[in-house]
Short mmCIF file of C-alpha atoms and ligand atoms in Angstrom, two decimals:
data_model
loop_
_atom_site.label_atom_id
_atom_site.label_comp_id
_atom_site.label_asym_id
_atom_site.label_seq_id
_atom_site.Cartn_x
_atom_site.Cartn_y
_atom_site.Cartn_z
CA MET A 1 7.44 144.70 129.07
CA ARG A 2 7.78 147.10 126.20
CA GLN A 3 10.54 149.48 125.84
CA VAL A 4 10.89 152.08 129.08
CA VAL A 5 11.11 155.81 127.27
CA VAL A 6 13.42 158.04 129.60
CA HIS A 7 12.63 161.61 129.30
CA LYS A 8 14.12 164.76 131.08
CA TYR A 9 13.38 168.01 131.32
CA GLY A 10 15.41 171.08 132.62
CA GLY A 11 15.09 173.73 134.17
CA THR A 12 14.50 176.03 131.55
CA SER A 13 12.01 173.72 130.20
CA VAL A 14 9.64 173.51 133.26
CA ALA A 15 10.83 177.33 134.69
CA SER A 16 6.57 178.39 133.95
CA PRO A 17 2.99 176.56 134.43
CA ALA A 18 3.01 177.61 130.41
CA ARG A 19 6.45 175.19 130.20
CA ILE A 20 5.35 172.62 132.62
CA LYS A 21 1.69 171.85 130.51
CA ARG A 22 3.85 172.05 126.93
CA VAL A 23 6.04 169.22 128.54
CA CYS A 24 3.30 167.59 129.44
CA ARG A 25 1.89 167.39 126.05
CA ARG A 26 4.67 165.92 125.10
CA ILE A 27 4.67 163.57 127.59
CA ALA A 28 1.36 162.10 126.86
CA SER A 29 1.28 162.19 123.41
CA VAL A 30 4.47 159.40 124.28
CA ALA A 31 2.67 157.38 127.29
CA ARG A 32 0.29 156.46 124.53
CA ASN A 33 2.72 153.69 123.35
CA HIS A 34 5.19 153.21 125.90
CA PRO A 35 6.00 152.97 129.33
CA VAL A 36 7.35 156.68 130.50
CA VAL A 37 9.79 157.96 132.85
CA VAL A 38 10.47 161.44 133.19
CA VAL A 39 13.18 162.83 135.08
CA VAL A 40 12.22 166.62 135.95
CA SER A 41 14.70 169.51 137.26
CA ALA A 42 13.64 172.43 139.83
CA MET A 43 11.69 175.11 137.78
CA GLY A 44 13.63 177.88 135.99
CA HIS A 45 16.54 179.64 138.92
CA THR A 46 15.37 177.61 142.14
CA THR A 47 18.25 175.96 142.61
CA ASP A 48 19.80 179.51 142.61
CA ARG A 49 18.26 180.79 144.59
CA LEU A 50 17.78 178.21 147.37
CA ILE A 51 21.51 178.29 147.67
CA GLU A 52 21.36 182.41 148.05
CA LEU A 53 18.35 182.14 150.72
CA ALA A 54 20.62 179.62 152.68
CA ARG A 55 23.92 182.23 152.39
CA LYS A 56 21.57 184.91 153.94
CA VAL A 57 21.27 182.58 157.58
CA SER A 58 24.81 181.15 157.32
CA PRO A 59 28.17 182.30 156.18
CA ALA A 60 28.69 178.98 155.29
CA PRO A 61 26.06 176.66 155.11
CA PRO A 62 26.70 172.77 156.53
CA ALA A 63 26.77 170.45 153.52
CA ARG A 64 23.68 168.12 154.79
CA GLU A 65 21.46 170.89 155.28
CA LEU A 66 22.07 172.40 152.48
CA ASP A 67 20.84 169.37 150.65
CA ALA A 68 17.90 168.99 153.18
CA LEU A 69 17.41 172.54 151.46
CA THR A 70 18.63 172.58 147.47
CA ALA A 71 16.70 169.28 147.56
CA ASN A 72 13.27 170.81 147.47
CA GLY A 73 13.81 172.01 143.99
CA GLU A 74 12.86 169.16 141.56
CA THR A 75 10.55 167.54 144.83
CA ILE A 76 8.37 171.19 143.21
CA THR A 77 8.28 170.44 140.20
CA ALA A 78 7.73 166.81 139.75
CA PRO A 79 4.28 167.11 141.52
CA LEU A 80 2.70 169.39 139.29
CA VAL A 81 4.37 167.26 136.51
CA ALA A 82 2.78 164.77 137.03
CA MET A 83 -0.53 166.19 138.14
CA CYS A 84 -0.70 167.89 135.40
CA LEU A 85 -0.65 164.97 133.38
CA GLN A 86 -3.89 163.96 135.11
CA ALA A 87 -5.31 166.51 134.18
CA LEU A 88 -4.47 165.71 131.01
CA GLY A 89 -5.72 162.43 131.90
CA VAL A 90 -2.40 160.35 131.43
CA PRO A 91 -2.48 158.17 134.93
CA ALA A 92 0.99 159.62 136.64
CA ILE A 93 2.15 159.59 140.08
CA SER A 94 5.60 161.96 141.18
CA LEU A 95 8.37 160.16 142.99
CA THR A 96 10.99 161.76 145.62
CA GLY A 97 14.37 160.62 145.46
CA LEU A 98 13.85 158.40 148.17
CA GLN A 99 10.84 156.57 146.18
CA ALA A 100 12.40 156.06 143.40
CA GLY A 101 14.88 153.99 145.06
CA VAL A 102 18.06 156.05 144.41
CA ARG A 103 21.16 155.53 146.72
CA THR A 104 23.84 157.60 147.00
CA SER A 105 27.47 157.79 148.77
CA GLY A 106 27.42 160.16 151.54
CA HIS A 107 29.00 162.50 149.98
CA HIS A 108 26.58 165.63 150.57
CA SER A 109 26.08 168.11 147.37
CA LYS A 110 28.07 165.62 145.20
CA ALA A 111 27.06 162.26 145.81
CA ARG A 112 27.44 159.73 143.52
CA ILE A 113 24.68 157.13 142.43
CA MET A 114 25.00 153.96 144.43
CA GLY A 115 22.36 151.65 143.05
CA ILE A 116 18.76 152.66 141.74
CA GLU A 117 15.90 149.80 144.07
CA THR A 118 13.57 149.99 140.61
CA GLN A 119 10.88 147.89 142.45
CA ARG A 120 8.66 150.87 142.90
CA ILE A 121 8.96 152.42 139.76
CA LYS A 122 8.48 149.27 137.89
CA ALA A 123 5.33 148.18 140.02
CA GLU A 124 3.79 151.83 138.86
CA LEU A 125 4.84 151.28 135.33
CA ASP A 126 3.59 147.77 134.75
CA ALA A 127 0.34 149.93 136.95
CA GLY A 128 0.46 151.71 133.75
CA ARG A 129 1.53 155.02 134.57
CA VAL A 130 3.93 157.51 133.87
CA CYS A 131 6.57 157.97 136.81
CA VAL A 132 7.44 161.60 137.50
CA VAL A 133 10.89 161.60 139.26
CA ALA A 134 12.55 164.70 141.15
CA GLY A 135 15.92 164.59 139.63
CA PHE A 136 19.77 165.85 141.62
CA GLN A 137 18.59 164.09 144.53
CA GLY A 138 19.25 160.53 145.99
CA PHE A 139 19.67 159.47 149.62
CA THR A 140 22.04 157.66 151.57
CA GLU A 141 22.27 154.44 153.95
CA SER A 142 21.24 156.32 156.89
CA MET A 143 18.41 157.56 155.27
CA GLU A 144 19.80 161.28 155.01
CA ILE A 145 19.22 163.59 151.63
CA THR A 146 21.93 163.75 148.73
CA THR A 147 22.18 165.46 145.90
CA LEU A 148 24.25 165.21 142.81
CA GLY A 149 26.15 167.78 142.31
CA ARG A 150 24.83 171.18 139.73
CA GLY A 151 23.12 169.70 136.98
CA GLY A 152 22.44 166.36 138.68
CA SER A 153 19.39 165.79 137.38
CA ASP A 154 21.14 164.34 133.91
CA THR A 155 22.82 162.09 135.80
CA THR A 156 19.61 160.50 137.69
CA ALA A 157 17.64 160.27 134.12
CA VAL A 158 20.27 158.20 132.45
CA ALA A 159 21.14 156.35 135.37
CA LEU A 160 17.38 155.41 135.19
CA ALA A 161 18.18 154.55 131.72
CA ALA A 162 20.73 152.37 132.85
CA VAL A 163 19.07 150.42 135.41
CA LEU A 164 15.39 150.25 133.80
CA GLY A 165 17.13 149.17 130.12
CA ALA A 166 16.03 152.07 128.51
CA ARG A 167 18.18 152.47 125.20
CA VAL A 168 18.31 155.71 124.91
CA CYS A 169 17.53 159.21 127.12
CA GLU A 170 16.58 161.95 126.23
CA ILE A 171 17.75 165.07 127.83
CA TYR A 172 15.30 167.77 126.48
CA THR A 173 16.91 171.51 127.16
CA ASP A 174 17.02 175.11 126.12
CA VAL A 175 19.46 174.33 122.92
CA ASP A 176 18.83 171.88 120.28
CA GLY A 177 22.07 170.14 120.87
CA ILE A 178 25.90 170.04 122.08
CA TYR A 179 27.66 172.40 120.18
CA SER A 180 31.59 173.05 118.81
CA ALA A 181 30.93 175.70 122.25
CA ASP A 182 28.15 177.80 124.42
CA PRO A 183 26.60 179.24 122.07
CA ARG A 184 26.10 182.15 124.74
CA VAL A 185 30.04 182.64 123.95
CA VAL A 186 30.23 182.06 120.26
CA VAL A 187 28.72 183.61 118.05
CA ARG A 188 28.73 180.73 115.71
CA PRO A 189 29.19 176.67 117.26
CA ARG A 190 28.36 174.61 114.93
CA LYS A 191 26.24 172.49 115.70
CA ILE A 192 27.58 168.62 116.36
CA GLU A 193 25.44 165.37 115.00
CA TYR A 194 27.52 162.62 117.21
CA ILE A 195 29.31 163.03 120.26
CA SER A 196 31.62 160.27 121.62
CA TYR A 197 31.22 159.12 125.61
CA GLU A 198 34.74 159.95 125.84
CA GLU A 199 34.81 163.09 124.05
CA MET A 200 31.41 163.98 125.80
CA LEU A 201 32.76 163.43 129.17
CA GLU A 202 35.96 165.67 128.28
CA LEU A 203 33.90 168.66 127.23
CA ALA A 204 31.69 168.24 130.73
CA ALA A 205 34.47 167.80 132.48
CA VAL A 206 36.26 170.72 131.60
CA GLY A 207 32.83 173.23 131.88
CA ALA A 208 30.84 172.02 129.09
CA ARG A 209 27.69 172.17 131.30
CA VAL A 210 25.23 171.63 129.12
CA MET A 211 25.65 167.87 130.32
CA HIS A 212 26.28 166.53 133.71
CA PRO A 213 29.83 164.12 133.17
CA ARG A 214 28.19 161.56 135.91
CA ALA A 215 25.92 160.89 133.57
CA VAL A 216 27.37 161.10 130.60
CA GLU A 217 30.51 157.92 132.30
CA ILE A 218 26.94 155.99 133.49
CA GLY A 219 25.68 156.62 129.14
CA GLU A 220 29.13 154.76 128.46
CA LEU A 221 29.36 152.25 131.35
CA TYR A 222 26.05 150.89 130.65
CA GLY A 223 25.35 151.92 126.93
CA VAL A 224 23.03 154.47 126.88
CA ASP A 225 22.92 156.34 124.24
CA VAL A 226 22.03 160.28 125.23
CA HIS A 227 20.19 162.82 122.88
CA VAL A 228 20.64 166.07 123.68
CA ARG A 229 17.67 168.74 122.55
CA SER A 230 15.28 171.09 122.24
CA SER A 231 12.02 170.89 124.39
CA PHE A 232 11.37 174.27 122.90
CA LYS A 233 11.80 173.07 118.96
CA LYS A 234 11.26 169.80 116.98
CA GLY A 235 13.75 167.86 115.71
CA THR A 236 16.76 166.05 116.51
CA GLY A 237 19.39 167.01 119.23
CA THR A 238 23.11 165.36 118.94
CA MET A 239 23.23 161.86 120.13
CA ILE A 240 26.05 160.45 122.80
CA VAL A 241 26.76 157.44 121.87
CA ALA A 242 29.92 154.98 121.77
CA GLN A 243 31.66 154.66 117.68
CA VAL A 244 30.34 158.42 115.74
CA PRO A 245 30.65 157.97 111.59
CA MET A 246 33.87 158.56 110.18
CA GLU A 247 33.68 161.85 108.98
CA ASP A 248 33.14 163.32 112.45
CA ARG A 249 36.62 161.81 113.78
CA ASN A 250 39.16 163.93 112.72
CA ARG A 251 39.50 167.03 114.15
CA VAL A 252 38.79 168.98 117.11
CA ARG A 253 35.28 169.43 118.23
CA GLY A 254 34.51 171.68 121.28
CA VAL A 255 35.69 174.12 123.04
CA ALA A 256 34.83 174.28 126.81
CA HIS A 257 35.92 176.59 129.65
CA GLU A 258 35.30 176.49 133.23
CA SER A 259 35.64 179.73 135.23
CA ASN A 260 35.39 178.40 139.29
CA VAL A 261 38.88 177.76 139.26
CA ALA A 262 41.73 178.56 141.43
CA LYS A 263 45.31 177.37 142.37
CA ILE A 264 47.33 176.15 145.35
CA THR A 265 50.70 176.35 145.59
CA VAL A 266 53.28 174.34 148.13
CA ARG A 267 56.98 175.24 147.90
CA GLY A 268 59.60 173.79 149.69
CA VAL A 269 58.46 170.41 149.76
CA PRO A 270 60.46 167.69 150.44
CA ASP A 271 61.51 165.47 147.13
CA LYS A 272 61.41 162.52 148.43
CA PRO A 273 58.46 159.16 148.57
CA GLY A 274 55.01 159.63 149.97
CA VAL A 275 54.89 163.52 149.56
CA ALA A 276 52.58 163.43 147.12
CA ALA A 277 50.52 161.29 148.80
CA ALA A 278 50.22 163.02 152.09
CA LEU A 279 49.09 166.48 150.07
CA PHE A 280 46.84 164.94 147.94
CA GLU A 281 45.24 162.04 150.35
CA PRO A 282 43.76 164.43 152.96
CA LEU A 283 41.60 166.84 149.89
CA GLY A 284 40.54 163.32 148.45
CA ALA A 285 38.83 162.35 151.87
CA ALA A 286 37.46 165.74 151.81
CA SER A 287 35.63 164.54 148.45
CA ILE A 288 37.84 168.21 146.69
CA SER A 289 38.25 167.10 143.23
CA VAL A 290 41.88 168.65 142.67
CA ASP A 291 43.07 169.26 138.52
CA VAL A 292 45.57 170.61 136.80
CA ILE A 293 49.14 169.65 138.59
CA VAL A 294 52.69 170.37 137.90
CA GLN A 295 55.05 169.60 140.17
CA ASN A 296 58.39 171.45 139.20
CA VAL A 297 62.28 169.27 138.83
CA GLY A 298 63.49 169.67 142.80
CA VAL A 299 66.57 171.56 143.22
CA THR A 300 68.54 170.71 146.71
CA GLY A 301 66.06 168.78 147.86
CA ALA A 302 63.01 170.30 147.48
CA THR A 303 60.34 170.67 144.51
CA ASP A 304 57.49 173.08 144.19
CA ILE A 305 53.88 171.31 143.73
CA THR A 306 51.20 173.04 142.05
CA PHE A 307 47.81 172.32 141.06
CA THR A 308 43.71 173.56 141.02
CA VAL A 309 40.94 173.59 142.84
CA ALA A 310 37.23 174.96 142.51
CA GLU A 311 37.46 178.63 143.89
CA ASP A 312 33.85 177.29 146.09
CA GLU A 313 36.21 175.17 147.84
CA LEU A 314 39.53 177.19 147.94
CA PRO A 315 39.27 178.00 151.81
CA GLN A 316 38.27 174.17 152.85
CA ALA A 317 41.33 172.83 150.78
CA VAL A 318 44.32 175.61 151.67
CA ALA A 319 43.17 174.56 155.24
CA LEU A 320 43.56 170.72 154.95
CA VAL A 321 46.92 171.50 152.84
CA GLN A 322 47.97 174.04 155.64
CA ARG A 323 47.94 170.54 157.83
CA ALA A 324 49.48 168.11 155.23
CA ASN A 325 52.47 170.52 155.02
CA ARG A 326 53.05 170.65 158.59
CA GLU A 327 53.62 166.79 158.46
CA ILE A 328 55.43 167.24 155.35
CA GLY A 329 57.53 169.70 156.03
CA ALA A 330 57.01 171.97 153.42
CA ASN A 331 58.41 176.25 153.44
CA GLU A 332 54.47 177.54 152.22
CA VAL A 333 51.07 177.64 150.92
CA LEU A 334 50.40 179.94 148.19
CA SER A 335 47.00 180.45 146.60
CA SER A 336 45.39 182.56 143.94
CA GLY A 337 41.42 182.54 142.41
CA GLY A 338 40.50 184.06 139.92
CA LEU A 339 40.91 181.54 137.21
CA ALA A 340 39.56 179.49 134.20
CA LYS A 341 40.92 176.36 132.46
CA LEU A 342 40.47 176.93 128.53
CA SER A 343 40.23 173.53 126.54
CA ILE A 344 39.76 171.87 123.70
CA VAL A 345 38.83 168.56 123.42
CA GLY A 346 38.61 165.73 120.18
CA THR A 347 39.67 162.41 119.25
CA GLY A 348 41.34 163.42 115.91
CA MET A 349 43.95 165.74 117.82
CA LEU A 350 45.18 162.10 118.44
CA GLY A 351 47.97 161.68 115.83
CA THR A 352 47.13 164.93 114.38
CA PRO A 353 50.18 167.15 115.60
CA GLY A 354 50.81 171.54 115.72
CA ILE A 355 47.49 170.77 117.56
CA ALA A 356 49.46 172.45 120.58
CA ALA A 357 51.60 175.05 119.05
CA ARG A 358 48.58 176.04 117.38
CA MET A 359 46.37 176.72 120.70
CA PHE A 360 49.61 178.15 122.21
CA LYS A 361 49.98 180.36 118.93
CA THR A 362 46.50 181.10 119.35
CA LEU A 363 46.31 183.10 122.94
CA ALA A 364 49.72 184.12 122.30
CA GLU A 365 48.65 186.22 119.63
CA GLN A 366 45.25 187.38 121.81
CA LYS A 367 48.23 188.49 124.36
CA ILE A 368 46.78 185.87 127.32
CA ASN A 369 48.65 184.48 128.82
CA ILE A 370 48.98 180.89 130.35
CA GLU A 371 49.68 179.49 133.77
CA MET A 372 49.34 176.27 134.05
CA ILE A 373 48.74 173.54 130.60
CA SER A 374 47.59 170.03 131.33
CA THR A 375 46.96 167.39 129.03
CA SER A 376 44.72 164.25 127.91
CA GLU A 377 45.14 162.05 124.72
CA ILE A 378 42.48 163.95 123.47
CA ARG A 379 42.13 167.05 125.17
CA ILE A 380 44.60 169.83 126.04
CA THR A 381 43.71 172.65 128.61
CA CYS A 382 45.19 176.38 129.49
CA LEU A 383 45.03 178.04 132.86
CA VAL A 384 44.28 181.24 132.02
CA ASP A 385 43.07 184.39 133.46
CA ARG A 386 39.70 184.73 134.20
CA ALA A 387 38.64 188.01 132.81
CA ARG A 388 40.36 186.50 129.60
CA ALA A 389 38.54 182.65 129.12
CA GLU A 390 35.72 183.68 126.65
CA ASP A 391 37.78 185.81 124.48
CA GLY A 392 39.80 182.67 124.23
CA VAL A 393 37.42 180.71 123.55
CA ARG A 394 36.70 182.46 121.10
CA ALA A 395 39.96 182.64 119.50
CA LEU A 396 40.80 178.83 119.76
CA HIS A 397 37.13 178.03 118.23
CA THR A 398 37.86 180.26 115.40
CA ALA A 399 41.11 178.87 115.27
CA PHE A 400 40.02 175.54 114.98
CA ASP A 401 37.56 176.40 112.15
CA LEU A 402 34.48 175.33 113.99
CA ASP A 403 32.68 178.48 113.04
CA GLN A 404 29.72 177.82 111.43
CA GLN A 405 29.97 178.51 108.13
P1 ADP B 501 18.65 172.28 132.04
O1 ADP B 501 18.61 173.36 132.53
O2 ADP B 501 17.71 171.77 130.51
O3 ADP B 501 20.06 171.26 132.03
P2 ADP B 501 22.18 173.16 131.46
O4 ADP B 501 21.43 175.24 131.52
O5 ADP B 501 22.69 172.51 132.19
O6 ADP B 501 20.19 172.93 130.67
O7 ADP B 501 22.36 173.13 130.02
C1 ADP B 501 22.42 173.93 128.82
C2 ADP B 501 23.32 175.39 128.51
O8 ADP B 501 24.17 175.11 128.19
C3 ADP B 501 22.92 175.95 127.49
O9 ADP B 501 21.91 176.83 127.53
C4 ADP B 501 24.29 176.26 126.68
O10 ADP B 501 24.59 177.97 126.76
C5 ADP B 501 24.89 175.55 127.68
N1 ADP B 501 26.73 174.95 126.96
C6 ADP B 501 27.35 175.79 127.15
N2 ADP B 501 28.33 173.91 126.56
C7 ADP B 501 27.37 174.77 125.62
C8 ADP B 501 27.99 173.36 125.07
N3 ADP B 501 29.07 172.90 124.10
N4 ADP B 501 26.73 173.09 123.79
C9 ADP B 501 25.23 173.54 124.21
N5 ADP B 501 25.13 174.02 124.92
C10 ADP B 501 26.33 174.82 125.67
N1 LIG B 502 18.27 171.80 139.76
C1 LIG B 502 20.03 171.52 139.70
C2 LIG B 502 21.33 172.46 139.03
O1 LIG B 502 20.04 173.91 139.38
C3 LIG B 502 19.86 170.30 138.92
C4 LIG B 502 19.77 170.36 137.66
O2 LIG B 502 19.16 171.00 137.23
O3 LIG B 502 19.98 169.15 137.02
O4 LIG B 502 22.26 172.30 139.39
MG1 MG B 503 22.22 170.76 133.28
#
């Protein structure tokens, strides 16, 4: 079969009938020469609206029903795009996650793709039809509907590109590429031509919502390059690739922030083997990600452990930690929200001394207090007051010479 082309169109790109028509004209021109798979998101802010609707009828909507609800956003877009293509004379068919064979784990609202059964898509492509797949959704072994987490249509697209042997996955969005910071926060961000999977994964994981982190991970694993580009403007965007050209390497590449952050402190934890596991295992089992973790040096046989979780998972996390706490016999569990993570990312950090100091000094000059710090080889993250996070992003962007001249 000829090279399959995979395009993904985000919510803004399919927000109205006029935009759907525009997207379809682009797809039609590619479909003349290639088998095409198109992955679509929900129109505009549909997913937000569905979640709001759920909260109006239930204070804590059960995860299963929430997935069954939110998956509908994408289920609506796919047939609209397929019928628009057909109206343009392009043979096309819409497929839900189930029809497209997207098998996932059972973690509602953050399911992971376990595999894709491609027979149906391959048969449709062989029959000369464009496959328009509803992104973000999948199904479990027991035929439950799942979703992949906010922004998850990117992951559907890259996973399909991987299993169909596409070399590149084109992510069409409302920005013309990856920038050194969110263009909604920084006035003169710099557009990045090439970025490594590694750097993009770190940026996405700490708040650069332009790409879903799992999509980057799958791209790296299966060697699919990801081209992030505008569905509104012509021209190339950013390539997410394994190797970036030499001159793009040696610097801090980007600044990102994540606002949905809360912290939990467990005081007076007995300083002995096994307690950290006892605390964190229940959180892992409930699929709650724990992030920046700080354990103080033990004094008189006891220690304090502080860590962060997403603020919208704080009540569940606190309940689990309190239960574990009763078993390990710690003193008390404290928690607070209203925090944000501020991060700088770049492979150029490796072997460049003074980067951390420059970050801390910049935040001090802005009178932004650092509550916790975590690092990887190519990232430094500071936990700060949420109200100051965007000021911090702007100050760091300037301090690391990222402002576009
Ligand atoms: P889509 O609906 O197409 O998936 P998203 O809203 O998920 O689009 O992602 C695009 C948005 O990501 C942009 O409008 C931008 O505000 C935001 N964004 C955050 N960080 C970055 C960054 N470093 N570079 C580009 N865009 C970013
Ligand atoms: N519609 C989903 C969301 O808004 C998934 C996506 O757009 O990628 O998060
Ligand atoms: Mg997105």
